[in-house]
């Protein structure tokens, strides 16, 4: 039987932003102990008055609880309640200390003062004009957000998403959601098609709605792009869309026609590649990817055919001089790579660790510097650029910084009209560059400039869509220097020797008794045992034996996101072991704590932080609802609502580790990872470790991975375009 309860929210024990599920402690008049209330609450705040309808239940672990069926909240009337309410983080600029001072000054009239005479707050110590402006704006936003939240909650949207929706559309939020809820899936990070579809259903959109079919196709294509595909074949795409949307093929065919007319997709006939006509043999691209793939091929063709602005008159003499200057003797294939770099407009240098890529780059740089050529160095990530600077003594930048992104224009400043002012561009870690970024990079390279792409084609392909470096090499359109010989010094490292063994399909070798060993394999079959060993390795054994810092120096890599030894669980357990206490903020199911190692998981051009960047949480500014994260010595401020762009990074996927090197890499390898056990994944993980690599798991799982050289197919047509 349903009961009515009336009380004041004392504290929030737990809230999940994705579905609004909340556990709150509520003070009920006449009851000495706080009541535990559970259910879906919309952005609950300590201090609020809450009138509830629900029923009592007895949880086997947590005891008596009041389960909500419906509720309404109102602002508090007592001084105590107002102080709780204001200090709860409701308003940016007012934390517990400021709230205490305001309420001490104005008592029960506090909320009226903020609403009607906010300038009176200057009478409170620590509040000036700047903070009043912040409080005024936040108070107004909060009122409008509440209206939006009430509407959205009635249609199944959690408070966390409601804040994001309001941030995107402001006062138009309700209007936009009513007209086309599917826009949420493409406009707002974190809200996918499934959530938008649920909202649309509550708003009365039918399963066979044209808007739903169009949004569903775009959703599936975006999902496939996240798997690495630049396009997808038409017939399998239709099948995938039917499985997800559960609609007739004719509805989808009509929707394909409309979104192609709206230029949201491009469809190419693939019959030109065949001797006989095949019906519906078509490639479907999201328009952005089609533009980028065509643009890469066109731009490479221009670079290959326009004469170089700077060329060396006597490469052999230059080669002889640079070897004397560097006091080295280049191997013949290294010398050939240097000659090619001086003679060709575009070339690729590819090879594994210890094969001399850095030596070749340094030789090329010395020759070009002597010619007074203007040379730029770049890499896809901050860590790779920093490493390039350290190994060459020449400044290197990330590709994003090189291209000068403008937040105001939401575009790169460097392009066809405003190209880079260089004679030669050398780009390291080129296997990481996806189709979109390569297109923007090539747009900015002057037609007379030379381009040298350096990378390891045997690593995992880019996180983003495409397989650019492999396609360029396989096309035969560009000269390639493939380095395979491991040099003497590198042969002393088991990490490098084993990386090359893995790449050839041979099992790694290791000797646990050798004091010089830098590569270990600890055999454990049971996932629980693997987890236990891994936690002890990171937290105790490696720091104690080798002196490495468990957070700064040791990086756990994992093939999976889910499961006992997936990134999610590993991060929770490693945070508990390495950083268990201190100031924290809870967002959804994640806890962020000062000192945590974190990773950005999407490109944020305004903050100049990019997918895969790793930082440390330095401060939590509760008054301002902000978190300060330091990346490579630079502090970046996040509002609480932006924290879904950041995840804990004590453990990261192997894919996310590309372009980075760590003193120590530890990785679980289990049969449970079967779908992901591929040679290039193990190879990529091992090559991320600079001084020590430890694999923990089943020898059988490692053998499966090493033998499996079948990489997952990515649908691209770049190779074909370069050959055309």
Short mmCIF file of C-alpha atoms in Angstrom, two decimals, residues 177-628:
data_model
loop_
_atom_site.label_atom_id
_atom_site.label_comp_id
_atom_site.label_asym_id
_atom_site.label_seq_id
_atom_site.Cartn_x
_atom_site.Cartn_y
_atom_site.Cartn_z
CA UNK A 177 13.36 17.82 -28.27
CA UNK A 178 9.64 17.96 -29.17
CA UNK A 179 10.36 18.59 -32.87
CA UNK A 180 13.13 16.03 -33.37
CA UNK A 181 14.45 14.12 -30.34
CA UNK A 182 16.80 12.21 -32.65
CA UNK A 183 18.96 15.33 -32.92
CA UNK A 184 20.17 14.55 -29.39
CA UNK A 185 22.03 11.48 -30.67
CA UNK A 186 24.18 13.50 -33.08
CA UNK A 187 24.41 16.84 -31.25
CA UNK A 188 25.27 15.78 -27.69
CA UNK A 189 28.19 13.62 -26.58
CA UNK A 190 27.00 10.77 -24.36
CA UNK A 191 23.41 10.62 -25.66
CA UNK A 192 23.21 7.84 -28.20
CA UNK A 193 20.46 6.74 -30.55
CA UNK A 194 19.00 4.29 -28.00
CA UNK A 195 18.35 7.08 -25.45
CA UNK A 196 17.01 9.44 -28.15
CA UNK A 197 14.76 6.65 -29.45
CA UNK A 198 13.33 6.05 -25.97
CA UNK A 199 12.53 9.77 -25.61
CA UNK A 200 10.97 9.84 -29.09
CA UNK A 201 8.71 6.91 -28.23
CA UNK A 202 7.45 8.70 -25.12
CA UNK A 203 6.79 11.79 -27.26
CA UNK A 204 4.62 9.73 -29.62
CA UNK A 205 7.00 9.03 -32.52
CA UNK A 206 6.10 5.68 -34.12
CA UNK A 207 8.53 2.86 -34.94
CA UNK A 208 8.16 3.49 -38.69
CA UNK A 209 8.61 7.27 -38.40
CA UNK A 210 10.74 8.67 -41.29
CA UNK A 211 12.79 10.68 -38.76
CA UNK A 212 13.52 7.48 -36.83
CA UNK A 213 14.66 5.62 -39.95
CA UNK A 214 16.96 8.48 -41.00
CA UNK A 215 18.45 8.86 -37.53
CA UNK A 216 18.84 5.09 -37.20
CA UNK A 217 20.85 4.81 -40.43
CA UNK A 218 23.16 7.65 -39.36
CA UNK A 219 23.53 6.03 -35.94
CA UNK A 220 24.54 2.67 -37.45
CA UNK A 221 27.04 4.36 -39.81
CA UNK A 222 28.56 6.26 -36.87
CA UNK A 223 28.82 3.02 -34.88
CA UNK A 224 30.58 1.37 -37.82
CA UNK A 225 32.94 4.34 -38.11
CA UNK A 226 33.86 3.81 -34.45
CA UNK A 227 34.78 0.24 -35.44
CA UNK A 228 37.14 1.72 -38.06
CA UNK A 229 35.05 1.58 -41.25
CA UNK A 230 35.19 4.57 -43.61
CA UNK A 231 32.23 3.19 -45.59
CA UNK A 232 30.00 0.12 -45.35
CA UNK A 233 28.55 -2.07 -48.12
CA UNK A 234 24.90 -1.26 -48.82
CA UNK A 235 23.31 -4.71 -48.39
CA UNK A 236 24.98 -5.62 -45.05
CA UNK A 237 24.22 -2.05 -43.88
CA UNK A 238 20.51 -2.49 -44.70
CA UNK A 239 20.55 -5.73 -42.72
CA UNK A 240 22.20 -4.11 -39.68
CA UNK A 241 19.69 -1.24 -39.77
CA UNK A 242 16.75 -3.66 -39.96
CA UNK A 243 18.06 -5.60 -36.94
CA UNK A 244 18.36 -2.45 -34.84
CA UNK A 245 15.26 -0.56 -36.02
CA UNK A 246 12.92 -3.51 -36.69
CA UNK A 247 11.32 -1.88 -39.75
CA UNK A 248 10.60 -2.92 -43.34
CA UNK A 249 13.36 -2.62 -45.95
CA UNK A 250 11.23 -0.23 -48.04
CA UNK A 251 11.15 2.31 -45.16
CA UNK A 252 14.95 2.20 -44.95
CA UNK A 253 15.40 2.50 -48.73
CA UNK A 254 13.24 5.64 -48.73
CA UNK A 255 15.25 7.02 -45.80
CA UNK A 256 18.56 6.36 -47.61
CA UNK A 257 17.24 8.40 -50.54
CA UNK A 258 16.26 11.34 -48.32
CA UNK A 259 19.51 11.52 -46.32
CA UNK A 260 21.52 11.24 -49.56
CA UNK A 261 19.52 14.16 -50.99
CA UNK A 262 20.23 16.07 -47.78
CA UNK A 263 23.96 15.34 -48.38
CA UNK A 264 24.30 13.54 -45.04
CA UNK A 265 25.60 10.43 -46.82
CA UNK A 266 27.31 9.62 -50.14
CA UNK A 267 26.64 6.40 -52.02
CA UNK A 268 29.19 5.09 -54.55
CA UNK A 269 28.52 2.39 -57.14
CA UNK A 270 31.21 -0.30 -56.82
CA UNK A 271 30.38 -2.06 -60.09
CA UNK A 272 33.22 -0.26 -61.88
CA UNK A 273 35.56 -2.59 -59.95
CA UNK A 274 33.84 -5.71 -61.33
CA UNK A 275 33.58 -7.43 -64.73
CA UNK A 276 29.86 -8.18 -64.33
CA UNK A 277 27.09 -5.97 -62.89
CA UNK A 278 25.95 -6.84 -59.34
CA UNK A 279 22.70 -5.23 -58.07
CA UNK A 280 23.05 -2.97 -55.01
CA UNK A 281 26.85 -3.32 -55.04
CA UNK A 282 27.33 0.07 -53.38
CA UNK A 283 29.46 1.75 -50.72
CA UNK A 284 27.65 4.01 -48.25
CA UNK A 285 29.70 6.80 -46.65
CA UNK A 286 28.89 9.43 -44.08
CA UNK A 287 29.57 12.54 -46.16
CA UNK A 288 32.48 13.68 -43.98
CA UNK A 289 34.37 10.43 -44.57
CA UNK A 290 33.75 10.49 -48.32
CA UNK A 291 35.05 14.05 -48.56
CA UNK A 292 38.12 13.15 -46.49
CA UNK A 293 39.01 9.94 -48.33
CA UNK A 294 38.66 11.58 -51.75
CA UNK A 295 40.59 14.58 -50.44
CA UNK A 296 43.53 12.45 -49.19
CA UNK A 297 43.92 10.75 -52.57
CA UNK A 298 43.66 14.03 -54.48
CA UNK A 299 46.11 15.85 -52.24
CA UNK A 300 48.70 13.04 -52.26
CA UNK A 301 48.49 12.99 -56.05
CA UNK A 302 49.20 16.76 -56.15
CA UNK A 303 52.14 16.43 -53.74
CA UNK A 304 53.61 13.55 -55.78
CA UNK A 305 53.40 15.47 -59.06
CA UNK A 306 54.39 19.06 -58.16
CA UNK A 307 58.20 19.59 -58.19
CA UNK A 308 59.84 20.11 -54.79
CA UNK A 309 60.61 23.65 -53.65
CA UNK A 310 63.85 22.42 -52.04
CA UNK A 311 66.02 19.56 -53.32
CA UNK A 312 69.60 18.51 -52.62
CA UNK A 313 72.02 18.76 -55.59
CA UNK A 314 74.27 15.93 -54.37
CA UNK A 315 72.57 13.40 -52.02
CA UNK A 316 75.63 11.09 -51.94
CA UNK A 317 77.95 13.85 -50.74
CA UNK A 318 75.34 14.90 -48.15
CA UNK A 319 75.04 11.29 -46.96
CA UNK A 320 78.80 10.99 -46.54
CA UNK A 321 79.05 14.27 -44.61
CA UNK A 322 76.17 13.49 -42.24
CA UNK A 323 77.64 10.09 -41.28
CA UNK A 324 80.94 11.78 -40.36
CA UNK A 325 79.11 14.48 -38.43
CA UNK A 326 77.01 11.97 -36.46
CA UNK A 327 79.98 9.58 -36.13
CA UNK A 328 77.90 6.66 -37.40
CA UNK A 329 77.88 4.21 -40.28
CA UNK A 330 74.40 3.83 -41.72
CA UNK A 331 73.33 0.37 -42.87
CA UNK A 332 72.58 0.21 -46.59
CA UNK A 333 68.80 0.18 -46.14
CA UNK A 334 69.08 3.19 -43.80
CA UNK A 335 71.22 5.05 -46.31
CA UNK A 336 68.67 4.17 -48.99
CA UNK A 337 65.90 5.68 -46.86
CA UNK A 338 67.88 8.93 -46.46
CA UNK A 339 68.57 9.10 -50.24
CA UNK A 340 64.89 8.52 -50.95
CA UNK A 341 63.85 11.24 -48.47
CA UNK A 342 66.10 13.74 -50.27
CA UNK A 343 64.92 12.72 -53.74
CA UNK A 344 61.17 12.05 -53.28
CA UNK A 345 58.29 14.45 -52.66
CA UNK A 346 56.36 11.93 -50.53
CA UNK A 347 57.71 8.83 -48.82
CA UNK A 348 56.97 6.39 -45.99
CA UNK A 349 59.54 5.04 -43.52
CA UNK A 350 58.16 2.05 -41.63
CA UNK A 351 59.72 -0.36 -39.17
CA UNK A 352 59.47 -1.79 -35.68
CA UNK A 353 61.36 -0.75 -32.55
CA UNK A 354 65.16 -0.81 -32.73
CA UNK A 355 65.29 -0.66 -36.55
CA UNK A 356 66.78 2.83 -36.73
CA UNK A 357 63.86 5.09 -37.64
CA UNK A 358 65.09 7.81 -35.25
CA UNK A 359 68.66 7.60 -36.65
CA UNK A 360 67.29 8.12 -40.17
CA UNK A 361 65.15 11.10 -39.09
CA UNK A 362 68.16 12.69 -37.37
CA UNK A 363 70.33 12.21 -40.47
CA UNK A 364 67.64 13.75 -42.71
CA UNK A 365 67.22 16.67 -40.29
CA UNK A 366 70.97 17.38 -40.23
CA UNK A 367 71.17 17.42 -44.05
CA UNK A 368 68.09 19.62 -44.44
CA UNK A 369 69.28 22.02 -41.70
CA UNK A 370 72.60 22.45 -43.52
CA UNK A 371 70.57 23.41 -46.62
CA UNK A 372 68.62 25.93 -44.46
CA UNK A 373 65.39 24.18 -45.40
CA UNK A 374 62.42 24.89 -43.16
CA UNK A 375 61.47 21.56 -41.55
CA UNK A 376 58.42 20.94 -39.34
CA UNK A 377 58.05 17.87 -37.10
CA UNK A 378 54.66 16.60 -35.93
CA UNK A 379 52.97 13.59 -34.29
CA UNK A 380 49.33 12.69 -33.54
CA UNK A 381 49.62 12.85 -29.71
CA UNK A 382 51.28 15.14 -27.20
CA UNK A 383 53.39 12.30 -25.82
CA UNK A 384 54.59 11.23 -29.27
CA UNK A 385 55.45 14.84 -30.17
CA UNK A 386 57.35 15.26 -26.90
CA UNK A 387 59.31 12.06 -27.54
CA UNK A 388 60.09 13.22 -31.09
CA UNK A 389 61.45 16.51 -29.73
CA UNK A 390 63.62 14.68 -27.19
CA UNK A 391 65.12 12.21 -29.69
CA UNK A 392 65.82 14.79 -32.44
CA UNK A 393 66.57 17.97 -30.47
CA UNK A 394 64.19 19.69 -32.92
CA UNK A 395 60.80 21.13 -31.80
CA UNK A 396 57.83 18.91 -32.63
CA UNK A 397 54.12 19.67 -32.26
CA UNK A 398 50.91 17.68 -32.23
CA UNK A 399 49.12 17.70 -35.57
CA UNK A 400 46.20 19.57 -33.97
CA UNK A 401 48.50 22.36 -32.73
CA UNK A 402 50.39 22.42 -36.02
CA UNK A 403 47.11 23.02 -37.86
CA UNK A 404 46.04 25.74 -35.37
CA UNK A 405 42.48 24.86 -34.46
CA UNK A 406 40.22 27.89 -33.97
CA UNK A 407 37.41 27.30 -31.43
CA UNK A 408 35.60 30.41 -32.73
CA UNK A 409 35.45 29.00 -36.28
CA UNK A 410 35.33 25.34 -35.14
CA UNK A 411 37.91 24.66 -37.87
CA UNK A 412 41.65 24.48 -38.48
CA UNK A 413 43.29 27.76 -39.48
CA UNK A 414 45.83 25.95 -41.68
CA UNK A 415 44.35 24.68 -44.96
CA UNK A 416 44.56 25.16 -48.76
CA UNK A 417 44.23 28.95 -48.46
CA UNK A 418 46.59 29.27 -45.48
CA UNK A 419 49.14 26.42 -45.78
CA UNK A 420 52.00 25.60 -43.44
CA UNK A 421 55.13 27.63 -44.02
CA UNK A 422 57.52 24.71 -44.45
CA UNK A 423 59.68 23.01 -47.07
CA UNK A 424 59.51 19.55 -45.47
CA UNK A 425 57.05 18.00 -43.01
CA UNK A 426 58.07 14.87 -41.07
CA UNK A 427 55.23 13.10 -39.24
CA UNK A 428 55.94 10.35 -36.69
CA UNK A 429 53.54 7.63 -35.44
CA UNK A 430 51.70 7.86 -38.77
CA UNK A 431 49.86 4.56 -38.18
CA UNK A 432 47.73 6.46 -35.63
CA UNK A 433 46.43 9.04 -38.10
CA UNK A 434 42.84 8.42 -39.12
CA UNK A 435 41.08 9.44 -42.34
CA UNK A 436 39.68 12.75 -41.07
CA UNK A 437 42.92 13.99 -39.49
CA UNK A 438 45.04 12.95 -42.50
CA UNK A 439 42.70 14.90 -44.79
CA UNK A 440 43.08 18.07 -42.70
CA UNK A 441 46.86 17.58 -42.49
CA UNK A 442 47.32 17.16 -46.24
CA UNK A 443 45.12 20.19 -46.93
CA UNK A 444 47.68 22.28 -45.04
CA UNK A 445 50.85 20.89 -46.70
CA UNK A 446 52.06 23.28 -49.47
CA UNK A 447 52.09 21.66 -52.93
CA UNK A 448 55.86 22.28 -53.26
CA UNK A 449 56.68 20.81 -49.83
CA UNK A 450 57.98 17.28 -49.21
CA UNK A 451 56.17 14.91 -46.84
CA UNK A 452 57.81 12.07 -44.88
CA UNK A 453 55.48 9.72 -42.98
CA UNK A 454 57.20 7.62 -40.29
CA UNK A 455 55.43 4.81 -38.46
CA UNK A 456 55.09 1.14 -37.66
CA UNK A 457 52.52 -0.38 -40.00
CA UNK A 458 52.37 -3.56 -37.88
CA UNK A 459 50.77 -1.74 -34.97
CA UNK A 460 47.03 -1.53 -34.48
CA UNK A 461 45.37 0.86 -36.95
CA UNK A 462 44.08 4.25 -35.85
CA UNK A 463 41.36 4.58 -33.21
CA UNK A 464 39.36 6.65 -35.69
CA UNK A 465 38.02 5.38 -39.04
CA UNK A 466 40.42 4.24 -41.74
CA UNK A 467 43.68 2.39 -42.23
CA UNK A 468 45.56 5.26 -43.81
CA UNK A 469 49.23 4.29 -43.47
CA UNK A 470 48.63 0.68 -44.55
CA UNK A 471 46.50 1.80 -47.51
CA UNK A 472 49.18 4.28 -48.66
CA UNK A 473 51.87 1.59 -48.45
CA UNK A 474 49.73 -1.09 -50.14
CA UNK A 475 48.73 1.24 -52.99
CA UNK A 476 52.31 1.36 -54.32
CA UNK A 477 51.75 5.02 -55.19
CA UNK A 478 54.34 6.25 -52.65
CA UNK A 479 57.98 5.10 -52.19
CA UNK A 480 58.39 3.03 -48.99
CA UNK A 481 61.51 2.31 -46.92
CA UNK A 482 60.70 -0.81 -44.88
CA UNK A 483 63.19 -1.37 -42.02
CA UNK A 484 63.51 -4.90 -40.64
CA UNK A 485 67.04 -5.25 -39.19
CA UNK A 486 67.36 -4.84 -35.39
CA UNK A 487 70.57 -3.04 -34.49
CA UNK A 488 73.10 -4.37 -31.97
CA UNK A 489 72.19 -2.13 -29.04
CA UNK A 490 68.47 -2.80 -29.52
CA UNK A 491 69.13 -6.57 -29.58
CA UNK A 492 70.10 -6.33 -25.90
CA UNK A 493 66.49 -5.49 -25.02
CA UNK A 494 64.17 -8.47 -24.60
CA UNK A 495 61.25 -6.08 -25.18
CA UNK A 496 62.49 -5.23 -28.68
CA UNK A 497 63.58 -8.80 -29.52
CA UNK A 498 60.21 -10.16 -28.38
CA UNK A 499 58.25 -7.48 -30.24
CA UNK A 500 59.91 -8.65 -33.46
CA UNK A 501 59.38 -12.33 -32.56
CA UNK A 502 55.67 -11.64 -31.98
CA UNK A 503 55.48 -9.78 -35.29
CA UNK A 504 56.94 -12.84 -37.06
CA UNK A 505 54.43 -15.15 -35.33
CA UNK A 506 56.88 -16.61 -32.77
CA UNK A 507 56.27 -16.80 -29.03
CA UNK A 508 58.28 -14.35 -26.90
CA UNK A 509 61.22 -15.64 -24.87
CA UNK A 510 61.91 -14.74 -21.25
CA UNK A 511 64.16 -15.82 -18.39
CA UNK A 512 62.70 -15.01 -14.97
CA UNK A 513 66.09 -15.62 -13.30
CA UNK A 514 68.07 -13.14 -15.42
CA UNK A 515 68.80 -9.89 -13.51
CA UNK A 516 69.00 -8.05 -16.86
CA UNK A 517 65.58 -9.20 -17.96
CA UNK A 518 63.12 -6.47 -19.03
CA UNK A 519 60.34 -8.82 -20.23
CA UNK A 520 58.32 -11.17 -17.99
CA UNK A 521 55.40 -13.53 -18.49
CA UNK A 522 53.57 -14.69 -15.34
CA UNK A 523 51.39 -17.70 -16.05
CA UNK A 524 47.94 -17.69 -14.42
CA UNK A 525 44.78 -19.21 -15.90
CA UNK A 526 42.11 -17.94 -13.51
CA UNK A 527 40.89 -14.34 -14.06
CA UNK A 528 40.59 -13.75 -10.28
CA UNK A 529 44.23 -14.82 -9.82
CA UNK A 530 45.31 -12.61 -12.75
CA UNK A 531 43.54 -9.64 -11.19
CA UNK A 532 45.11 -10.28 -7.79
CA UNK A 533 48.66 -10.62 -9.23
CA UNK A 534 48.19 -7.55 -11.40
CA UNK A 535 47.13 -5.37 -8.45
CA UNK A 536 50.10 -6.56 -6.40
CA UNK A 537 52.51 -6.04 -9.31
CA UNK A 538 51.44 -2.44 -9.83
CA UNK A 539 51.01 -1.46 -6.19
CA UNK A 540 53.88 -3.34 -4.52
CA UNK A 541 56.17 -5.66 -6.45
CA UNK A 542 57.30 -3.46 -9.35
CA UNK A 543 57.79 -0.30 -7.20
CA UNK A 544 59.66 -2.30 -4.55
CA UNK A 545 61.96 -4.25 -6.89
CA UNK A 546 62.57 -1.69 -9.64
CA UNK A 547 61.80 1.64 -7.94
CA UNK A 548 59.09 2.77 -10.37
CA UNK A 549 56.24 5.06 -9.30
CA UNK A 550 53.01 3.00 -9.53
CA UNK A 551 50.98 5.89 -11.00
CA UNK A 552 53.43 7.94 -13.08
CA UNK A 553 55.63 5.12 -14.41
CA UNK A 554 53.43 2.02 -14.59
CA UNK A 555 50.66 1.73 -17.19
CA UNK A 556 48.23 -1.18 -17.22
CA UNK A 557 47.03 -2.00 -20.73
CA UNK A 558 44.12 -4.33 -21.41
CA UNK A 559 42.45 -5.73 -24.53
CA UNK A 560 38.93 -5.14 -23.17
CA UNK A 561 36.75 -2.50 -21.54
CA UNK A 562 34.43 -4.89 -19.68
CA UNK A 563 34.94 -7.91 -17.45
CA UNK A 564 37.06 -8.67 -14.42
CA UNK A 565 40.30 -7.53 -16.08
CA UNK A 566 38.69 -4.99 -18.40
CA UNK A 567 39.58 -1.29 -18.13
CA UNK A 568 36.44 -0.44 -16.11
CA UNK A 569 36.98 -2.87 -13.24
CA UNK A 570 40.78 -2.50 -13.26
CA UNK A 571 40.47 1.26 -12.88
CA UNK A 572 38.10 0.95 -9.93
CA UNK A 573 40.39 -1.56 -8.19
CA UNK A 574 43.61 0.35 -8.97
CA UNK A 575 42.07 3.64 -7.77
CA UNK A 576 41.10 1.87 -4.56
CA UNK A 577 44.67 0.55 -4.16
CA UNK A 578 46.71 3.57 -5.30
CA UNK A 579 44.55 6.60 -4.47
CA UNK A 580 41.89 5.54 -1.94
CA UNK A 581 41.34 8.81 -0.05
CA UNK A 582 41.05 12.55 -0.54
CA UNK A 583 38.70 15.14 -1.96
CA UNK A 584 36.43 13.66 -4.62
CA UNK A 585 33.42 14.25 -6.82
CA UNK A 586 30.95 11.56 -7.92
CA UNK A 587 29.46 11.75 -11.41
CA UNK A 588 27.13 8.88 -12.26
CA UNK A 589 28.92 5.63 -11.45
CA UNK A 590 32.41 7.22 -11.46
CA UNK A 591 34.33 8.77 -8.59
CA UNK A 592 37.02 11.32 -9.48
CA UNK A 593 39.59 12.03 -6.78
CA UNK A 594 42.41 14.55 -6.46
CA UNK A 595 45.56 12.73 -7.60
CA UNK A 596 43.76 10.35 -9.98
CA UNK A 597 45.33 9.52 -13.34
CA UNK A 598 42.71 10.25 -16.02
CA UNK A 599 42.31 10.13 -19.80
CA UNK A 600 40.39 12.38 -22.19
CA UNK A 601 38.20 10.17 -24.45
CA UNK A 602 37.11 12.63 -27.15
CA UNK A 603 38.73 15.51 -29.02
CA UNK A 604 37.91 18.79 -27.28
CA UNK A 605 39.35 21.54 -29.46
CA UNK A 606 38.27 24.36 -27.18
CA UNK A 607 40.21 22.91 -24.28
CA UNK A 608 42.99 21.70 -26.63
CA UNK A 609 42.77 18.24 -25.09
CA UNK A 610 42.48 15.25 -27.38
CA UNK A 611 41.32 11.64 -27.39
CA UNK A 612 43.94 9.58 -25.51
CA UNK A 613 45.64 12.46 -23.61
CA UNK A 614 46.53 11.40 -20.04
CA UNK A 615 46.59 13.82 -17.09
CA UNK A 616 46.29 14.03 -13.30
CA UNK A 617 43.49 15.64 -11.27
CA UNK A 618 45.10 18.52 -9.36
CA UNK A 619 42.16 20.25 -7.66
CA UNK A 620 38.41 19.96 -7.14
CA UNK A 621 36.77 23.38 -6.86
CA UNK A 622 33.46 22.51 -5.21
CA UNK A 623 32.32 26.17 -5.01
CA UNK A 624 32.71 26.54 -8.78
CA UNK A 625 31.59 22.99 -9.68
CA UNK A 626 34.92 22.55 -11.49
CA UNK A 627 37.80 20.08 -11.65
CA UNK A 628 41.35 21.07 -12.66
#
